[in-house]
Amino acid sequence: MMSVLSGLLAVGLVVGLSVGSALAVEPTDNTGAGQSATQALDSLEVKGRAPKTGYKRTQFGKAWADVDRNGCDTRNDILNRDLTDVKHKVRTHDCVVESGQLHDPYTGKDIAFKKGWKTSTAVQIDHVVALSDAWQKGAQKLSQTKRTELANDPYNLLAVQGKANQKKSDGDAATWLPSNKSFRCEYVARQIGVKHKYSLWITQAEKEAISKVLSSCPTQTVPDYTGVKDSTVEKTTESEQTEQQTEQQTEQQTEQSAEQAQQNQQTTQAPVPEPTPAPAPAPQPAPQQDVYYQNCTAARAAGAAPIYQGQPGYRSQLDRDHDGVACE
């Protein structure tokens, strides 16, 4: 009886993990979420990079498949998750994102997204662990279903600046890191979580690069959430805020005291400054009669258009609508 129950439980677990969900609340099973990123890194197998032979995008299923069957493809699921001020294409049940704002974690820049043939590439969906990198570090041995899950797993996906994504290409941490240094700890920690979840290995160079990043943030844990943490910019504690406010008040008082002392010294010691001479009047334009344009074509060729009433070259004959502006 126990063996039957165990078998059913195992089947249930396999089914539950077979398909990723772009809107899943708990998408981080088996990522090592919550534990020290450094310890989780040490748990990963270190091996050399396998050949890229046989790699194709199709090995990871259809691009941006609707794996969670919510009627919305993975790309739009991630855009909906990571963008703000989102506007949707009509009659798509709030799926297809027409426009929105992205605070790009890779560069720290704010990007306006607008769907279009020439504009959509400004924001791209990046695989935190690139599929080619995954293929060369264990994904070859995964089933097609598992690889499809990896390619569409929201834990492994971020909306980012298109140029940064293209620059990264299929690089690992040893060859590419975000230019936004404040995001690097979270970035490599998520790579650790993805590789832990899908039993992928790392190279020695990759481990050394990740370790170097984590040395600046020893308390970093493996993320237990999808997307980018709300507090990309470090939030200060209440005590830290109080300390900062006290420091600011002290600085202001010091500056005020210094300014008052300087004013007192100037009053008692410095001679009364002579009044600042009035600025020289601006040179007057040449009399109107000195400038003559035969027509607006000539005025534009001279770089004078438009010509306002009172300016050299203005003539009522050039001001067709008599609004005081000629050669508009």
CSV table of C-alpha atoms in Angstrom, one decimal:
chain,number,residue,atom,x,y,z
A,1,MET,CA,0.0,0.0,0.0
A,2,MET,CA,2.8,2.4,0.9
A,3,SER,CA,4.6,1.7,-2.3
A,4,VAL,CA,1.4,2.5,-4.3
A,5,LEU,CA,1.0,5.8,-2.5
A,6,SER,CA,4.6,6.6,-3.0
A,7,GLY,CA,4.3,5.9,-6.7
A,8,LEU,CA,1.2,8.1,-7.0
A,9,LEU,CA,3.0,10.9,-5.1
A,10,ALA,CA,6.0,10.7,-7.4
A,11,VAL,CA,3.8,10.8,-10.5
A,12,GLY,CA,2.0,13.8,-9.1
A,13,LEU,CA,5.2,15.6,-8.5
A,14,VAL,CA,6.4,14.9,-12.0
A,15,VAL,CA,3.2,16.2,-13.5
A,16,GLY,CA,3.3,19.3,-11.3
A,17,LEU,CA,6.8,20.2,-12.5
A,18,SER,CA,6.4,19.3,-16.2
A,19,VAL,CA,5.0,22.6,-17.4
A,20,GLY,CA,6.2,26.0,-16.4
A,21,SER,CA,3.6,28.8,-15.7
A,22,ALA,CA,4.4,32.4,-16.6
A,23,LEU,CA,2.0,33.5,-13.9
A,24,ALA,CA,2.7,30.8,-11.3
A,25,VAL,CA,2.9,31.9,-7.7
A,26,GLU,CA,5.4,29.3,-6.7
A,27,PRO,CA,7.6,28.8,-9.8
A,28,THR,CA,10.8,28.2,-7.9
A,29,ASP,CA,10.6,24.5,-6.9
A,30,ASN,CA,14.1,23.0,-6.6
A,31,THR,CA,15.9,26.2,-7.2
A,32,GLY,CA,17.4,26.3,-3.7
A,33,ALA,CA,15.4,29.5,-3.1
A,34,GLY,CA,16.1,31.2,0.2
A,35,GLN,CA,19.4,29.6,0.9
A,36,SER,CA,22.8,31.3,0.7
A,37,ALA,CA,23.7,31.9,-3.0
A,38,THR,CA,27.3,31.0,-2.1
A,39,GLN,CA,26.4,27.7,-0.6
A,40,ALA,CA,24.0,26.9,-3.5
A,41,LEU,CA,26.8,27.7,-5.9
A,42,ASP,CA,29.1,25.2,-4.2
A,43,SER,CA,26.4,22.5,-4.7
A,44,LEU,CA,26.6,22.8,-8.5
A,45,GLU,CA,28.7,20.4,-10.4
A,46,VAL,CA,31.8,21.9,-12.0
A,47,LYS,CA,32.7,20.5,-15.5
A,48,GLY,CA,34.0,21.7,-18.8
A,49,ARG,CA,31.7,23.1,-21.5
A,50,ALA,CA,30.2,20.4,-23.8
A,51,PRO,CA,30.2,20.8,-27.6
A,52,LYS,CA,27.4,22.9,-29.0
A,53,THR,CA,26.8,20.2,-31.6
A,54,GLY,CA,23.1,19.6,-32.3
A,55,TYR,CA,21.9,22.8,-30.6
A,56,LYS,CA,18.8,24.4,-32.2
A,57,ARG,CA,16.3,26.7,-30.7
A,58,THR,CA,13.7,24.1,-31.6
A,59,GLN,CA,15.3,21.7,-29.1
A,60,PHE,CA,13.6,23.9,-26.5
A,61,GLY,CA,10.2,23.8,-28.0
A,62,LYS,CA,8.2,26.4,-29.9
A,63,ALA,CA,9.4,29.9,-29.1
A,64,TRP,CA,7.2,31.6,-26.5
A,65,ALA,CA,4.8,28.8,-26.3
A,66,ASP,CA,1.6,29.2,-24.2
A,67,VAL,CA,2.8,26.5,-21.8
A,68,ASP,CA,0.4,27.5,-19.0
A,69,ARG,CA,-2.5,27.6,-21.4
A,70,ASN,CA,-3.8,30.9,-20.2
A,71,GLY,CA,-4.4,32.1,-23.7
A,72,CYS,CA,-1.3,34.3,-23.7
A,73,ASP,CA,2.1,33.5,-25.0
A,74,THR,CA,5.1,33.5,-22.7
A,75,ARG,CA,6.6,36.7,-24.2
A,76,ASN,CA,3.5,38.7,-23.4
A,77,ASP,CA,3.2,37.1,-20.0
A,78,ILE,CA,6.6,38.5,-19.1
A,79,LEU,CA,5.9,41.9,-20.6
A,80,ASN,CA,2.7,42.1,-18.5
A,81,ARG,CA,4.7,41.1,-15.5
A,82,ASP,CA,7.8,43.4,-15.9
A,83,LEU,CA,6.4,46.5,-17.5
A,84,THR,CA,4.4,49.3,-15.8
A,85,ASP,CA,1.7,51.6,-17.3
A,86,VAL,CA,0.8,48.7,-19.6
A,87,LYS,CA,-1.7,49.2,-22.4
A,88,HIS,CA,-3.1,46.2,-24.3
A,89,LYS,CA,-4.2,45.6,-27.8
A,90,VAL,CA,-8.0,45.6,-28.0
A,91,ARG,CA,-9.8,42.2,-28.1
A,92,THR,CA,-6.8,40.3,-26.7
A,93,HIS,CA,-8.2,39.8,-23.2
A,94,ASP,CA,-5.4,41.9,-21.7
A,95,CYS,CA,-2.7,39.7,-23.3
A,96,VAL,CA,-0.9,41.5,-26.1
A,97,VAL,CA,1.1,44.4,-24.8
A,98,GLU,CA,0.9,47.5,-27.0
A,99,SER,CA,3.0,49.8,-24.8
A,100,GLY,CA,4.4,50.3,-21.4
A,101,GLN,CA,7.4,51.4,-19.4
A,102,LEU,CA,10.4,49.2,-18.4
A,103,HIS,CA,12.9,49.9,-15.7
A,104,ASP,CA,15.7,47.8,-17.2
A,105,PRO,CA,17.5,45.7,-14.6
A,106,TYR,CA,20.6,45.2,-16.8
A,107,THR,CA,21.3,48.9,-17.4
A,108,GLY,CA,19.2,50.7,-14.8
A,109,LYS,CA,17.6,52.8,-17.6
A,110,ASP,CA,14.0,53.5,-18.1
A,111,ILE,CA,12.7,52.4,-21.5
A,112,ALA,CA,9.4,53.2,-23.3
A,113,PHE,CA,8.1,50.1,-25.0
A,114,LYS,CA,5.9,50.4,-28.1
A,115,LYS,CA,4.8,47.3,-30.0
A,116,GLY,CA,5.8,47.6,-33.7
A,117,TRP,CA,8.0,46.2,-36.4
A,118,LYS,CA,10.7,48.7,-35.8
A,119,THR,CA,10.1,49.4,-32.1
A,120,SER,CA,9.4,46.1,-30.3
A,121,THR,CA,13.1,45.1,-30.2
A,122,ALA,CA,13.8,48.0,-27.8
A,123,VAL,CA,12.6,45.6,-25.1
A,124,GLN,CA,13.4,41.9,-25.4
A,125,ILE,CA,12.9,38.8,-23.2
A,126,ASP,CA,16.2,37.4,-22.0
A,127,HIS,CA,16.9,33.9,-20.8
A,128,VAL,CA,18.9,34.5,-17.6
A,129,VAL,CA,20.6,31.2,-18.3
A,130,ALA,CA,20.9,31.3,-22.1
A,131,LEU,CA,19.5,28.3,-23.9
A,132,SER,CA,22.7,27.7,-25.8
A,133,ASP,CA,24.7,27.8,-22.5
A,134,ALA,CA,22.2,25.4,-20.9
A,135,TRP,CA,22.5,23.0,-23.9
A,136,GLN,CA,26.3,22.9,-23.4
A,137,LYS,CA,26.0,22.3,-19.6
A,138,GLY,CA,23.5,19.5,-19.2
A,139,ALA,CA,20.3,20.4,-21.1
A,140,GLN,CA,21.2,17.9,-23.8
A,141,LYS,CA,20.3,15.2,-21.4
A,142,LEU,CA,16.9,16.7,-20.5
A,143,SER,CA,13.7,15.6,-22.1
A,144,GLN,CA,12.0,17.8,-24.8
A,145,THR,CA,9.3,18.6,-22.2
A,146,LYS,CA,11.8,19.7,-19.6
A,147,ARG,CA,13.7,21.8,-22.1
A,148,THR,CA,10.5,23.5,-23.1
A,149,GLU,CA,9.8,24.2,-19.5
A,150,LEU,CA,13.2,25.7,-19.1
A,151,ALA,CA,12.7,28.0,-22.1
A,152,ASN,CA,9.4,29.3,-20.8
A,153,ASP,CA,10.0,29.3,-17.1
A,154,PRO,CA,9.3,32.8,-15.8
A,155,TYR,CA,12.1,32.2,-13.2
A,156,ASN,CA,14.5,32.2,-16.1
A,157,LEU,CA,13.0,35.1,-18.0
A,158,LEU,CA,13.4,38.9,-17.7
A,159,ALA,CA,12.2,41.8,-19.9
A,160,VAL,CA,15.4,43.8,-20.6
A,161,GLN,CA,16.9,46.4,-22.9
A,162,GLY,CA,17.3,44.9,-26.4
A,163,LYS,CA,20.8,46.1,-26.9
A,164,ALA,CA,22.0,44.6,-23.6
A,165,ASN,CA,20.3,41.3,-24.4
A,166,GLN,CA,22.1,41.2,-27.8
A,167,LYS,CA,25.4,42.1,-26.3
A,168,LYS,CA,25.0,39.3,-23.7
A,169,SER,CA,24.1,36.8,-26.5
A,170,ASP,CA,24.6,33.3,-25.0
A,171,GLY,CA,27.3,34.3,-22.5
A,172,ASP,CA,27.6,33.0,-19.0
A,173,ALA,CA,28.8,35.0,-16.0
A,174,ALA,CA,32.4,34.5,-17.0
A,175,THR,CA,31.9,36.4,-20.3
A,176,TRP,CA,29.1,38.9,-19.5
A,177,LEU,CA,27.6,40.7,-16.5
A,178,PRO,CA,25.0,43.5,-16.4
A,179,SER,CA,26.4,47.0,-16.6
A,180,ASN,CA,24.1,47.9,-13.7
A,181,LYS,CA,26.4,46.7,-10.9
A,182,SER,CA,23.6,47.0,-8.3
A,183,PHE,CA,21.8,44.1,-10.1
A,184,ARG,CA,24.8,41.8,-10.5
A,185,CYS,CA,24.3,39.9,-7.2
A,186,GLU,CA,20.7,39.2,-7.9
A,187,TYR,CA,21.5,38.3,-11.5
A,188,VAL,CA,24.1,35.6,-10.7
A,189,ALA,CA,22.0,34.3,-7.8
A,190,ARG,CA,19.2,33.7,-10.2
A,191,GLN,CA,21.5,31.9,-12.6
A,192,ILE,CA,22.5,29.6,-9.7
A,193,GLY,CA,18.8,29.0,-9.0
A,194,VAL,CA,18.0,28.1,-12.6
A,195,LYS,CA,21.0,25.7,-12.9
A,196,HIS,CA,20.1,24.1,-9.6
A,197,LYS,CA,16.5,23.6,-10.7
A,198,TYR,CA,17.4,22.0,-14.0
A,199,SER,CA,20.5,20.1,-12.8
A,200,LEU,CA,22.9,22.1,-15.1
A,201,TRP,CA,26.5,22.4,-14.3
A,202,ILE,CA,28.9,25.3,-14.4
A,203,THR,CA,32.5,25.7,-15.7
A,204,GLN,CA,35.4,26.6,-13.4
A,205,ALA,CA,35.7,30.1,-15.0
A,206,GLU,CA,32.0,30.6,-14.5
A,207,LYS,CA,32.2,29.6,-10.8
A,208,GLU,CA,35.1,32.0,-10.2
A,209,ALA,CA,33.2,34.9,-11.9
A,210,ILE,CA,30.1,34.3,-9.8
A,211,SER,CA,32.1,33.9,-6.6
A,212,LYS,CA,33.8,37.2,-7.3
A,213,VAL,CA,30.4,38.9,-7.6
A,214,LEU,CA,29.0,37.3,-4.5
A,215,SER,CA,32.0,38.4,-2.5
A,216,SER,CA,30.5,41.9,-2.5
A,217,CYS,CA,27.2,40.7,-1.2
A,218,PRO,CA,27.8,37.7,1.2
A,219,THR,CA,24.2,37.7,2.4
A,220,GLN,CA,22.7,37.3,-1.1
A,221,THR,CA,20.3,34.4,-1.3
A,222,VAL,CA,18.9,32.5,-4.2
A,223,PRO,CA,15.7,34.4,-5.3
A,224,ASP,CA,12.4,32.9,-4.4
A,225,TYR,CA,10.4,35.1,-6.8
A,226,THR,CA,10.0,35.7,-10.5
A,227,GLY,CA,10.9,39.0,-12.2
A,228,VAL,CA,13.0,41.6,-10.5
A,229,LYS,CA,12.8,42.3,-6.8
A,230,ASP,CA,10.8,45.5,-6.0
A,231,SER,CA,13.8,46.8,-4.0
A,232,THR,CA,16.3,46.8,-6.8
A,233,VAL,CA,17.5,49.9,-5.1
A,234,GLU,CA,18.4,48.9,-1.5
A,235,LYS,CA,15.7,49.9,1.0
A,236,THR,CA,17.0,51.4,4.2
A,237,THR,CA,15.7,50.3,7.6
A,238,GLU,CA,13.9,52.7,9.9
A,239,SER,CA,17.0,53.2,12.0
A,240,GLU,CA,19.1,53.9,8.9
A,241,GLN,CA,16.6,56.4,7.7
A,242,THR,CA,16.7,58.1,11.2
A,243,GLU,CA,20.5,58.2,11.1
A,244,GLN,CA,20.5,59.6,7.6
A,245,GLN,CA,18.0,62.3,8.6
A,246,THR,CA,20.1,63.2,11.6
A,247,GLU,CA,23.2,63.4,9.4
A,248,GLN,CA,21.4,65.7,6.9
A,249,GLN,CA,20.2,68.0,9.7
A,250,THR,CA,23.7,68.2,11.1
A,251,GLU,CA,25.1,69.0,7.7
A,252,GLN,CA,22.5,71.7,7.2
A,253,GLN,CA,23.2,73.3,10.6
A,254,THR,CA,26.9,73.2,9.9
A,255,GLU,CA,26.4,74.9,6.5
A,256,GLN,CA,24.1,77.5,8.0
A,257,SER,CA,26.6,78.3,10.8
A,258,ALA,CA,29.4,78.6,8.3
A,259,GLU,CA,27.4,80.9,6.1
A,260,GLN,CA,26.5,83.1,9.1
A,261,ALA,CA,30.1,83.3,10.2
A,262,GLN,CA,31.2,84.3,6.8
A,263,GLN,CA,28.5,87.0,6.6
A,264,ASN,CA,29.6,88.4,10.0
A,265,GLN,CA,33.2,88.4,8.9
A,266,GLN,CA,32.3,90.3,5.7
A,267,THR,CA,30.2,92.8,7.7
A,268,THR,CA,33.0,93.6,10.2
A,269,GLN,CA,36.1,93.3,8.0
A,270,ALA,CA,35.3,93.5,4.3
A,271,PRO,CA,34.8,97.0,2.8
A,272,VAL,CA,31.5,97.8,1.4
A,273,PRO,CA,31.6,96.5,-2.2
A,274,GLU,CA,31.0,99.0,-5.0
A,275,PRO,CA,27.8,98.6,-6.8
A,276,THR,CA,28.0,96.2,-9.7
A,277,PRO,CA,28.0,98.3,-12.9
A,278,ALA,CA,24.9,97.8,-15.0
A,279,PRO,CA,25.4,95.5,-17.9
A,280,ALA,CA,26.1,97.1,-21.2
A,281,PRO,CA,23.0,97.4,-23.3
A,282,ALA,CA,22.7,94.8,-26.0
A,283,PRO,CA,23.6,96.0,-29.4
A,284,GLN,CA,20.6,97.2,-31.3
A,285,PRO,CA,19.8,95.5,-34.6
A,286,ALA,CA,20.5,97.3,-37.8
A,287,PRO,CA,17.8,99.6,-39.0
A,288,GLN,CA,15.1,97.8,-40.9
A,289,GLN,CA,15.9,99.6,-44.1
A,290,ASP,CA,19.4,98.2,-44.1
A,291,VAL,CA,18.1,94.7,-44.6
A,292,TYR,CA,15.9,93.8,-47.5
A,293,TYR,CA,14.7,90.5,-48.7
A,294,GLN,CA,13.0,90.4,-52.1
A,295,ASN,CA,10.9,87.4,-51.1
A,296,CYS,CA,10.6,84.7,-48.5
A,297,THR,CA,12.8,82.4,-50.5
A,298,ALA,CA,15.6,84.9,-50.1
A,299,ALA,CA,14.9,85.3,-46.4
A,300,ARG,CA,15.0,81.6,-45.8
A,301,ALA,CA,18.2,81.2,-47.8
A,302,ALA,CA,19.8,83.9,-45.5
A,303,GLY,CA,18.6,81.9,-42.5
A,304,ALA,CA,16.4,84.8,-41.3
A,305,ALA,CA,12.9,83.2,-41.5
A,306,PRO,CA,10.6,83.5,-39.8
A,307,ILE,CA,10.9,87.3,-39.4
A,308,TYR,CA,8.9,89.0,-36.7
A,309,GLN,CA,7.5,92.4,-36.9
A,310,GLY,CA,10.1,95.0,-35.8
A,311,GLN,CA,13.0,92.8,-36.9
A,312,PRO,CA,15.3,93.7,-39.8
A,313,GLY,CA,13.9,92.6,-43.1
A,314,TYR,CA,10.3,92.5,-42.0
A,315,ARG,CA,7.8,93.8,-44.6
A,316,SER,CA,4.1,93.6,-44.6
A,317,GLN,CA,4.3,92.2,-48.1
A,318,LEU,CA,6.0,89.1,-46.8
A,319,ASP,CA,3.4,88.7,-44.0
A,320,ARG,CA,0.6,87.1,-46.0
A,321,ASP,CA,-1.7,86.5,-43.0
A,322,HIS,CA,-0.8,89.8,-41.3
A,323,ASP,CA,-0.1,88.1,-38.0
A,324,GLY,CA,3.1,89.9,-37.4
A,325,VAL,CA,5.3,87.0,-38.6
A,326,ALA,CA,6.6,87.0,-42.1
A,327,CYS,CA,7.9,84.0,-44.1
A,328,GLU,CA,6.5,81.4,-41.6
